[in-house]
Amino acid sequence: MKRYHLTIFLAFVIILLAGCSKDIQIMQNFEADKGVSIYEGDKRVIFNLRTLPYDMEYNEYIIQFSSCELYQEKSDDGNSYIPYVIAKVKIEGIDEETLQLYNKDLYVYGNINNEKNELGNKELSKICEVDNDGYRYYVFSQWLLSSHDYKYDFSKSNYNVGFLILQGEDYRALQFIYDGFSDSGVKNLRDLDEEVWRAIKQKQIKSN
């Protein structure tokens, strides 16, 4: 039953994106000081973010998009790498009922582009969500521990995470997209908070 509802929701999202793509226009109030450009259509408003944090609206609530970073994990033999894009959202002070509704109205995705590893805007799987210390971590990578690893490190990568959030019964949506770039230094996944790192590893082991 859950898979059925997910299929219906994803189908609706695809229709929504397709239906809005023709009539999206740039709004006049370009918020340069906040590092965001805003595009508006009949059913969707897109926020292209260049800096974080940024407050995402969900009905009358505010959920802060706190950070989005690229991590990588080196194989034990040192010959390959696995990329992870991790978005961090502040959920402190938001009640459980609201979070459950937010989950139902949310579609979140991640992508990465890296020329060295011949990845052109590669869509990453959301492998888990981790709640820790007032934040929710959305973790994007590959499903299995050892599959789809890559020969080169992920310096000089473009990556992004998007949150598309439905807003009430009229199916209006707000879409928040952060685009990032990793220069020469990419953080190691092990540099994450210990509890977050362990939760990610447990999820991968269960999926293997």
PDB file of C-alpha atoms in Angstrom:
ATOM      1  CA  MET A   1       0.000   0.000   0.000  1.00  0.00           C
ATOM      2  CA  LYS A   2       2.828   2.402   0.849  1.00  0.00           C
ATOM      3  CA  ARG A   3       4.472   1.682  -2.507  1.00  0.00           C
ATOM      4  CA  TYR A   4       1.159   2.417  -4.255  1.00  0.00           C
ATOM      5  CA  HIS A   5       0.840   5.810  -2.546  1.00  0.00           C
ATOM      6  CA  LEU A   6       4.480   6.619  -3.364  1.00  0.00           C
ATOM      7  CA  THR A   7       3.909   5.778  -7.026  1.00  0.00           C
ATOM      8  CA  ILE A   8       0.850   8.049  -7.152  1.00  0.00           C
ATOM      9  CA  PHE A   9       2.743  10.873  -5.458  1.00  0.00           C
ATOM     10  CA  LEU A  10       5.744  10.611  -7.801  1.00  0.00           C
ATOM     11  CA  ALA A  11       3.443  10.526 -10.812  1.00  0.00           C
ATOM     12  CA  PHE A  12       1.792  13.693  -9.560  1.00  0.00           C
ATOM     13  CA  VAL A  13       5.167  15.385  -9.084  1.00  0.00           C
ATOM     14  CA  ILE A  14       6.161  14.552 -12.675  1.00  0.00           C
ATOM     15  CA  ILE A  15       2.882  15.987 -13.968  1.00  0.00           C
ATOM     16  CA  LEU A  16       3.334  19.059 -11.807  1.00  0.00           C
ATOM     17  CA  LEU A  17       6.845  19.695 -13.081  1.00  0.00           C
ATOM     18  CA  ALA A  18       5.845  19.153 -16.688  1.00  0.00           C
ATOM     19  CA  GLY A  19       2.781  21.350 -16.407  1.00  0.00           C
ATOM     20  CA  CYS A  20       4.655  24.228 -14.811  1.00  0.00           C
ATOM     21  CA  SER A  21       7.744  24.217 -16.999  1.00  0.00           C
ATOM     22  CA  LYS A  22       6.108  26.226 -19.800  1.00  0.00           C
ATOM     23  CA  ASP A  23       4.901  29.163 -17.745  1.00  0.00           C
ATOM     24  CA  ILE A  24       7.689  29.696 -15.207  1.00  0.00           C
ATOM     25  CA  GLN A  25       8.808  33.331 -15.195  1.00  0.00           C
ATOM     26  CA  ILE A  26      11.458  35.190 -13.251  1.00  0.00           C
ATOM     27  CA  MET A  27       9.918  37.225 -10.463  1.00  0.00           C
ATOM     28  CA  GLN A  28      10.871  40.887 -10.340  1.00  0.00           C
ATOM     29  CA  ASN A  29      12.044  40.749  -6.736  1.00  0.00           C
ATOM     30  CA  PHE A  30      15.450  39.131  -7.219  1.00  0.00           C
ATOM     31  CA  GLU A  31      16.853  38.722  -3.711  1.00  0.00           C
ATOM     32  CA  ALA A  32      20.532  39.221  -4.517  1.00  0.00           C
ATOM     33  CA  ASP A  33      21.385  40.051  -0.937  1.00  0.00           C
ATOM     34  CA  LYS A  34      20.056  36.658   0.183  1.00  0.00           C
ATOM     35  CA  GLY A  35      21.793  34.671  -2.571  1.00  0.00           C
ATOM     36  CA  VAL A  36      18.559  33.446  -4.163  1.00  0.00           C
ATOM     37  CA  SER A  37      16.749  33.900  -7.460  1.00  0.00           C
ATOM     38  CA  ILE A  38      13.029  33.162  -7.594  1.00  0.00           C
ATOM     39  CA  TYR A  39      10.956  31.850 -10.499  1.00  0.00           C
ATOM     40  CA  GLU A  40       7.170  31.726 -10.375  1.00  0.00           C
ATOM     41  CA  GLY A  41       4.504  29.747 -12.255  1.00  0.00           C
ATOM     42  CA  ASP A  42       0.818  28.961 -11.725  1.00  0.00           C
ATOM     43  CA  LYS A  43       1.402  26.034  -9.384  1.00  0.00           C
ATOM     44  CA  ARG A  44       5.085  26.199  -8.517  1.00  0.00           C
ATOM     45  CA  VAL A  45       7.613  28.695  -7.209  1.00  0.00           C
ATOM     46  CA  ILE A  46      11.306  27.781  -7.603  1.00  0.00           C
ATOM     47  CA  PHE A  47      13.995  29.144  -5.286  1.00  0.00           C
ATOM     48  CA  ASN A  48      17.503  28.711  -6.716  1.00  0.00           C
ATOM     49  CA  LEU A  49      19.837  29.032  -3.740  1.00  0.00           C
ATOM     50  CA  ARG A  50      23.496  29.992  -3.844  1.00  0.00           C
ATOM     51  CA  THR A  51      23.998  30.343  -0.108  1.00  0.00           C
ATOM     52  CA  LEU A  52      22.696  28.534   2.951  1.00  0.00           C
ATOM     53  CA  PRO A  53      20.979  28.530   5.410  1.00  0.00           C
ATOM     54  CA  TYR A  54      17.612  29.433   3.890  1.00  0.00           C
ATOM     55  CA  ASP A  55      14.138  29.186   5.407  1.00  0.00           C
ATOM     56  CA  MET A  56      11.795  26.849   3.498  1.00  0.00           C
ATOM     57  CA  GLU A  57       8.084  27.417   3.953  1.00  0.00           C
ATOM     58  CA  TYR A  58       5.691  24.579   4.611  1.00  0.00           C
ATOM     59  CA  ASN A  59       2.164  25.957   4.986  1.00  0.00           C
ATOM     60  CA  GLU A  60       2.528  28.225   8.046  1.00  0.00           C
ATOM     61  CA  TYR A  61       5.730  26.541   9.258  1.00  0.00           C
ATOM     62  CA  ILE A  62       9.396  27.330   8.609  1.00  0.00           C
ATOM     63  CA  ILE A  63      11.878  24.487   8.083  1.00  0.00           C
ATOM     64  CA  GLN A  64      15.437  25.732   7.681  1.00  0.00           C
ATOM     65  CA  PHE A  65      17.595  24.318   4.880  1.00  0.00           C
ATOM     66  CA  SER A  66      20.787  24.554   6.912  1.00  0.00           C
ATOM     67  CA  SER A  67      23.558  23.086   4.769  1.00  0.00           C
ATOM     68  CA  CYS A  68      24.394  20.852   1.814  1.00  0.00           C
ATOM     69  CA  GLU A  69      27.852  19.302   1.424  1.00  0.00           C
ATOM     70  CA  LEU A  70      29.685  16.736  -0.630  1.00  0.00           C
ATOM     71  CA  TYR A  71      31.516  13.898   1.132  1.00  0.00           C
ATOM     72  CA  GLN A  72      33.427  10.929  -0.174  1.00  0.00           C
ATOM     73  CA  GLU A  73      34.496   7.549   1.133  1.00  0.00           C
ATOM     74  CA  LYS A  74      37.725   5.873   0.043  1.00  0.00           C
ATOM     75  CA  SER A  75      37.795   2.107  -0.370  1.00  0.00           C
ATOM     76  CA  ASP A  76      39.921  -0.033   1.953  1.00  0.00           C
ATOM     77  CA  ASP A  77      42.377  -0.751  -0.839  1.00  0.00           C
ATOM     78  CA  GLY A  78      42.597   2.966  -1.669  1.00  0.00           C
ATOM     79  CA  ASN A  79      41.712   2.458  -5.329  1.00  0.00           C
ATOM     80  CA  SER A  80      38.194   3.874  -5.498  1.00  0.00           C
ATOM     81  CA  TYR A  81      35.790   6.426  -4.047  1.00  0.00           C
ATOM     82  CA  ILE A  82      32.071   6.646  -3.283  1.00  0.00           C
ATOM     83  CA  PRO A  83      30.364  10.077  -3.279  1.00  0.00           C
ATOM     84  CA  TYR A  84      27.781  11.241  -0.736  1.00  0.00           C
ATOM     85  CA  VAL A  85      25.732  14.420  -0.948  1.00  0.00           C
ATOM     86  CA  ILE A  86      24.219  15.285   2.436  1.00  0.00           C
ATOM     87  CA  ALA A  87      21.596  17.968   3.029  1.00  0.00           C
ATOM     88  CA  LYS A  88      20.900  19.110   6.572  1.00  0.00           C
ATOM     89  CA  VAL A  89      17.517  20.503   7.651  1.00  0.00           C
ATOM     90  CA  LYS A  90      16.670  21.991  11.034  1.00  0.00           C
ATOM     91  CA  ILE A  91      13.628  20.301  12.582  1.00  0.00           C
ATOM     92  CA  GLU A  92      14.115  21.394  16.180  1.00  0.00           C
ATOM     93  CA  GLY A  93      10.855  22.646  17.727  1.00  0.00           C
ATOM     94  CA  ILE A  94       8.607  21.131  15.034  1.00  0.00           C
ATOM     95  CA  ASP A  95       6.042  18.686  16.415  1.00  0.00           C
ATOM     96  CA  GLU A  96       5.852  15.080  15.231  1.00  0.00           C
ATOM     97  CA  GLU A  97       2.444  15.462  13.560  1.00  0.00           C
ATOM     98  CA  THR A  98       3.706  18.354  11.431  1.00  0.00           C
ATOM     99  CA  LEU A  99       6.808  16.376  10.460  1.00  0.00           C
ATOM    100  CA  GLN A 100       4.674  13.440   9.356  1.00  0.00           C
ATOM    101  CA  LEU A 101       2.577  15.726   7.150  1.00  0.00           C
ATOM    102  CA  TYR A 102       5.741  17.347   5.807  1.00  0.00           C
ATOM    103  CA  ASN A 103       7.132  13.916   4.861  1.00  0.00           C
ATOM    104  CA  LYS A 104       3.977  13.130   2.891  1.00  0.00           C
ATOM    105  CA  ASP A 105       4.140  16.444   1.021  1.00  0.00           C
ATOM    106  CA  LEU A 106       7.885  16.285   0.262  1.00  0.00           C
ATOM    107  CA  TYR A 107       9.834  15.037  -2.741  1.00  0.00           C
ATOM    108  CA  VAL A 108      13.611  15.391  -2.288  1.00  0.00           C
ATOM    109  CA  TYR A 109      16.383  14.472  -4.716  1.00  0.00           C
ATOM    110  CA  GLY A 110      20.145  14.798  -5.218  1.00  0.00           C
ATOM    111  CA  ASN A 111      22.522  14.875  -8.198  1.00  0.00           C
ATOM    112  CA  ILE A 112      26.244  15.073  -8.860  1.00  0.00           C
ATOM    113  CA  ASN A 113      28.433  15.956 -11.848  1.00  0.00           C
ATOM    114  CA  ASN A 114      32.106  14.979 -12.024  1.00  0.00           C
ATOM    115  CA  GLU A 115      34.085  14.874 -15.266  1.00  0.00           C
ATOM    116  CA  LYS A 116      36.975  12.770 -13.940  1.00  0.00           C
ATOM    117  CA  ASN A 117      34.598   9.932 -13.098  1.00  0.00           C
ATOM    118  CA  GLU A 118      32.510  10.478 -16.236  1.00  0.00           C
ATOM    119  CA  LEU A 119      29.434  11.432 -14.244  1.00  0.00           C
ATOM    120  CA  GLY A 120      27.162  13.848 -16.055  1.00  0.00           C
ATOM    121  CA  ASN A 121      24.452  15.093 -13.709  1.00  0.00           C
ATOM    122  CA  LYS A 122      24.144  11.651 -12.140  1.00  0.00           C
ATOM    123  CA  GLU A 123      21.040  11.143 -10.016  1.00  0.00           C
ATOM    124  CA  LEU A 124      21.872   9.732  -6.589  1.00  0.00           C
ATOM    125  CA  SER A 125      19.635   7.516  -4.474  1.00  0.00           C
ATOM    126  CA  LYS A 126      18.378   8.789  -1.145  1.00  0.00           C
ATOM    127  CA  ILE A 127      19.800   6.018   1.026  1.00  0.00           C
ATOM    128  CA  CYS A 128      18.469   7.269   4.351  1.00  0.00           C
ATOM    129  CA  GLU A 129      17.292  10.071   6.597  1.00  0.00           C
ATOM    130  CA  VAL A 130      18.954  10.531   9.975  1.00  0.00           C
ATOM    131  CA  ASP A 131      17.522  12.635  12.813  1.00  0.00           C
ATOM    132  CA  ASN A 132      20.184  13.861  15.200  1.00  0.00           C
ATOM    133  CA  ASP A 133      20.469  16.776  17.651  1.00  0.00           C
ATOM    134  CA  GLY A 134      17.579  18.804  16.211  1.00  0.00           C
ATOM    135  CA  TYR A 135      18.483  18.232  12.560  1.00  0.00           C
ATOM    136  CA  ARG A 136      17.471  15.836   9.812  1.00  0.00           C
ATOM    137  CA  TYR A 137      20.172  14.625   7.431  1.00  0.00           C
ATOM    138  CA  TYR A 138      19.120  13.583   3.917  1.00  0.00           C
ATOM    139  CA  VAL A 139      21.842  11.282   2.592  1.00  0.00           C
ATOM    140  CA  PHE A 140      22.280  10.651  -1.152  1.00  0.00           C
ATOM    141  CA  SER A 141      24.680   8.109  -2.606  1.00  0.00           C
ATOM    142  CA  GLN A 142      24.515   4.578  -4.029  1.00  0.00           C
ATOM    143  CA  TRP A 143      22.413   1.843  -2.472  1.00  0.00           C
ATOM    144  CA  LEU A 144      25.123  -0.748  -1.898  1.00  0.00           C
ATOM    145  CA  LEU A 145      28.386  -0.531  -0.009  1.00  0.00           C
ATOM    146  CA  SER A 146      30.730  -1.656  -2.765  1.00  0.00           C
ATOM    147  CA  SER A 147      28.865  -1.100  -6.042  1.00  0.00           C
ATOM    148  CA  HIS A 148      29.177   1.984  -8.223  1.00  0.00           C
ATOM    149  CA  ASP A 149      32.416   3.188  -6.680  1.00  0.00           C
ATOM    150  CA  TYR A 150      34.665   5.393  -8.804  1.00  0.00           C
ATOM    151  CA  LYS A 151      38.373   5.555  -9.644  1.00  0.00           C
ATOM    152  CA  TYR A 152      39.007   9.232  -8.921  1.00  0.00           C
ATOM    153  CA  ASP A 153      38.259  11.489  -5.995  1.00  0.00           C
ATOM    154  CA  PHE A 154      35.364  13.934  -6.199  1.00  0.00           C
ATOM    155  CA  SER A 155      37.187  17.240  -6.120  1.00  0.00           C
ATOM    156  CA  LYS A 156      35.855  19.736  -8.666  1.00  0.00           C
ATOM    157  CA  SER A 157      32.322  18.337  -8.582  1.00  0.00           C
ATOM    158  CA  ASN A 158      29.032  20.127  -9.069  1.00  0.00           C
ATOM    159  CA  TYR A 159      26.174  18.815  -6.969  1.00  0.00           C
ATOM    160  CA  ASN A 160      22.696  19.814  -5.917  1.00  0.00           C
ATOM    161  CA  VAL A 161      19.792  18.875  -3.687  1.00  0.00           C
ATOM    162  CA  GLY A 162      16.204  19.910  -4.304  1.00  0.00           C
ATOM    163  CA  PHE A 163      13.232  19.984  -1.934  1.00  0.00           C
ATOM    164  CA  LEU A 164       9.849  20.111  -3.652  1.00  0.00           C
ATOM    165  CA  ILE A 165       7.187  20.699  -0.999  1.00  0.00           C
ATOM    166  CA  LEU A 166       3.450  20.588  -1.716  1.00  0.00           C
ATOM    167  CA  GLN A 167       1.498  23.353   0.003  1.00  0.00           C
ATOM    168  CA  GLY A 168      -2.008  22.335   0.983  1.00  0.00           C
ATOM    169  CA  GLU A 169      -5.023  21.077  -0.890  1.00  0.00           C
ATOM    170  CA  ASP A 170      -4.567  23.266  -3.982  1.00  0.00           C
ATOM    171  CA  TYR A 171      -1.352  21.331  -4.807  1.00  0.00           C
ATOM    172  CA  ARG A 172       0.726  24.483  -5.071  1.00  0.00           C
ATOM    173  CA  ALA A 173       4.401  23.635  -4.613  1.00  0.00           C
ATOM    174  CA  LEU A 174       7.535  25.415  -3.466  1.00  0.00           C
ATOM    175  CA  GLN A 175      10.803  24.028  -4.808  1.00  0.00           C
ATOM    176  CA  PHE A 176      14.116  24.883  -3.122  1.00  0.00           C
ATOM    177  CA  ILE A 177      17.266  23.942  -5.057  1.00  0.00           C
ATOM    178  CA  TYR A 178      20.795  24.386  -3.749  1.00  0.00           C
ATOM    179  CA  ASP A 179      23.705  24.116  -6.199  1.00  0.00           C
ATOM    180  CA  GLY A 180      27.155  23.515  -4.748  1.00  0.00           C
ATOM    181  CA  PHE A 181      30.696  23.018  -6.005  1.00  0.00           C
ATOM    182  CA  SER A 182      33.562  21.157  -4.386  1.00  0.00           C
ATOM    183  CA  ASP A 183      36.972  22.605  -5.123  1.00  0.00           C
ATOM    184  CA  SER A 184      40.173  20.781  -4.172  1.00  0.00           C
ATOM    185  CA  GLY A 185      39.138  19.451  -0.770  1.00  0.00           C
ATOM    186  CA  VAL A 186      36.272  16.987  -0.279  1.00  0.00           C
ATOM    187  CA  LYS A 187      35.355  15.947   3.259  1.00  0.00           C
ATOM    188  CA  ASN A 188      35.651  12.329   4.300  1.00  0.00           C
ATOM    189  CA  LEU A 189      32.372  10.686   5.281  1.00  0.00           C
ATOM    190  CA  ARG A 190      34.008   9.649   8.539  1.00  0.00           C
ATOM    191  CA  ASP A 191      34.234  13.341   9.494  1.00  0.00           C
ATOM    192  CA  LEU A 192      30.484  13.350  10.125  1.00  0.00           C
ATOM    193  CA  ASP A 193      29.054  13.223  13.622  1.00  0.00           C
ATOM    194  CA  GLU A 194      29.619   9.693  14.959  1.00  0.00           C
ATOM    195  CA  GLU A 195      25.908   8.906  15.387  1.00  0.00           C
ATOM    196  CA  VAL A 196      25.064  10.128  11.891  1.00  0.00           C
ATOM    197  CA  TRP A 197      27.917   8.133  10.348  1.00  0.00           C
ATOM    198  CA  ARG A 198      26.850   4.945  12.177  1.00  0.00           C
ATOM    199  CA  ALA A 199      23.229   5.369  11.064  1.00  0.00           C
ATOM    200  CA  ILE A 200      24.332   5.669   7.429  1.00  0.00           C
ATOM    201  CA  LYS A 201      26.513   2.569   7.663  1.00  0.00           C
ATOM    202  CA  GLN A 202      23.725   0.546   9.296  1.00  0.00           C
ATOM    203  CA  LYS A 203      21.310   1.488   6.538  1.00  0.00           C
ATOM    204  CA  GLN A 204      23.781   0.447   3.864  1.00  0.00           C
ATOM    205  CA  ILE A 205      24.474  -2.887   5.548  1.00  0.00           C
ATOM    206  CA  LYS A 206      20.752  -3.661   5.762  1.00  0.00           C
ATOM    207  CA  SER A 207      20.353  -2.864   2.059  1.00  0.00           C
ATOM    208  CA  ASN A 208      23.307  -4.995   0.986  1.00  0.00           C
TER     209      ASN A 208
END
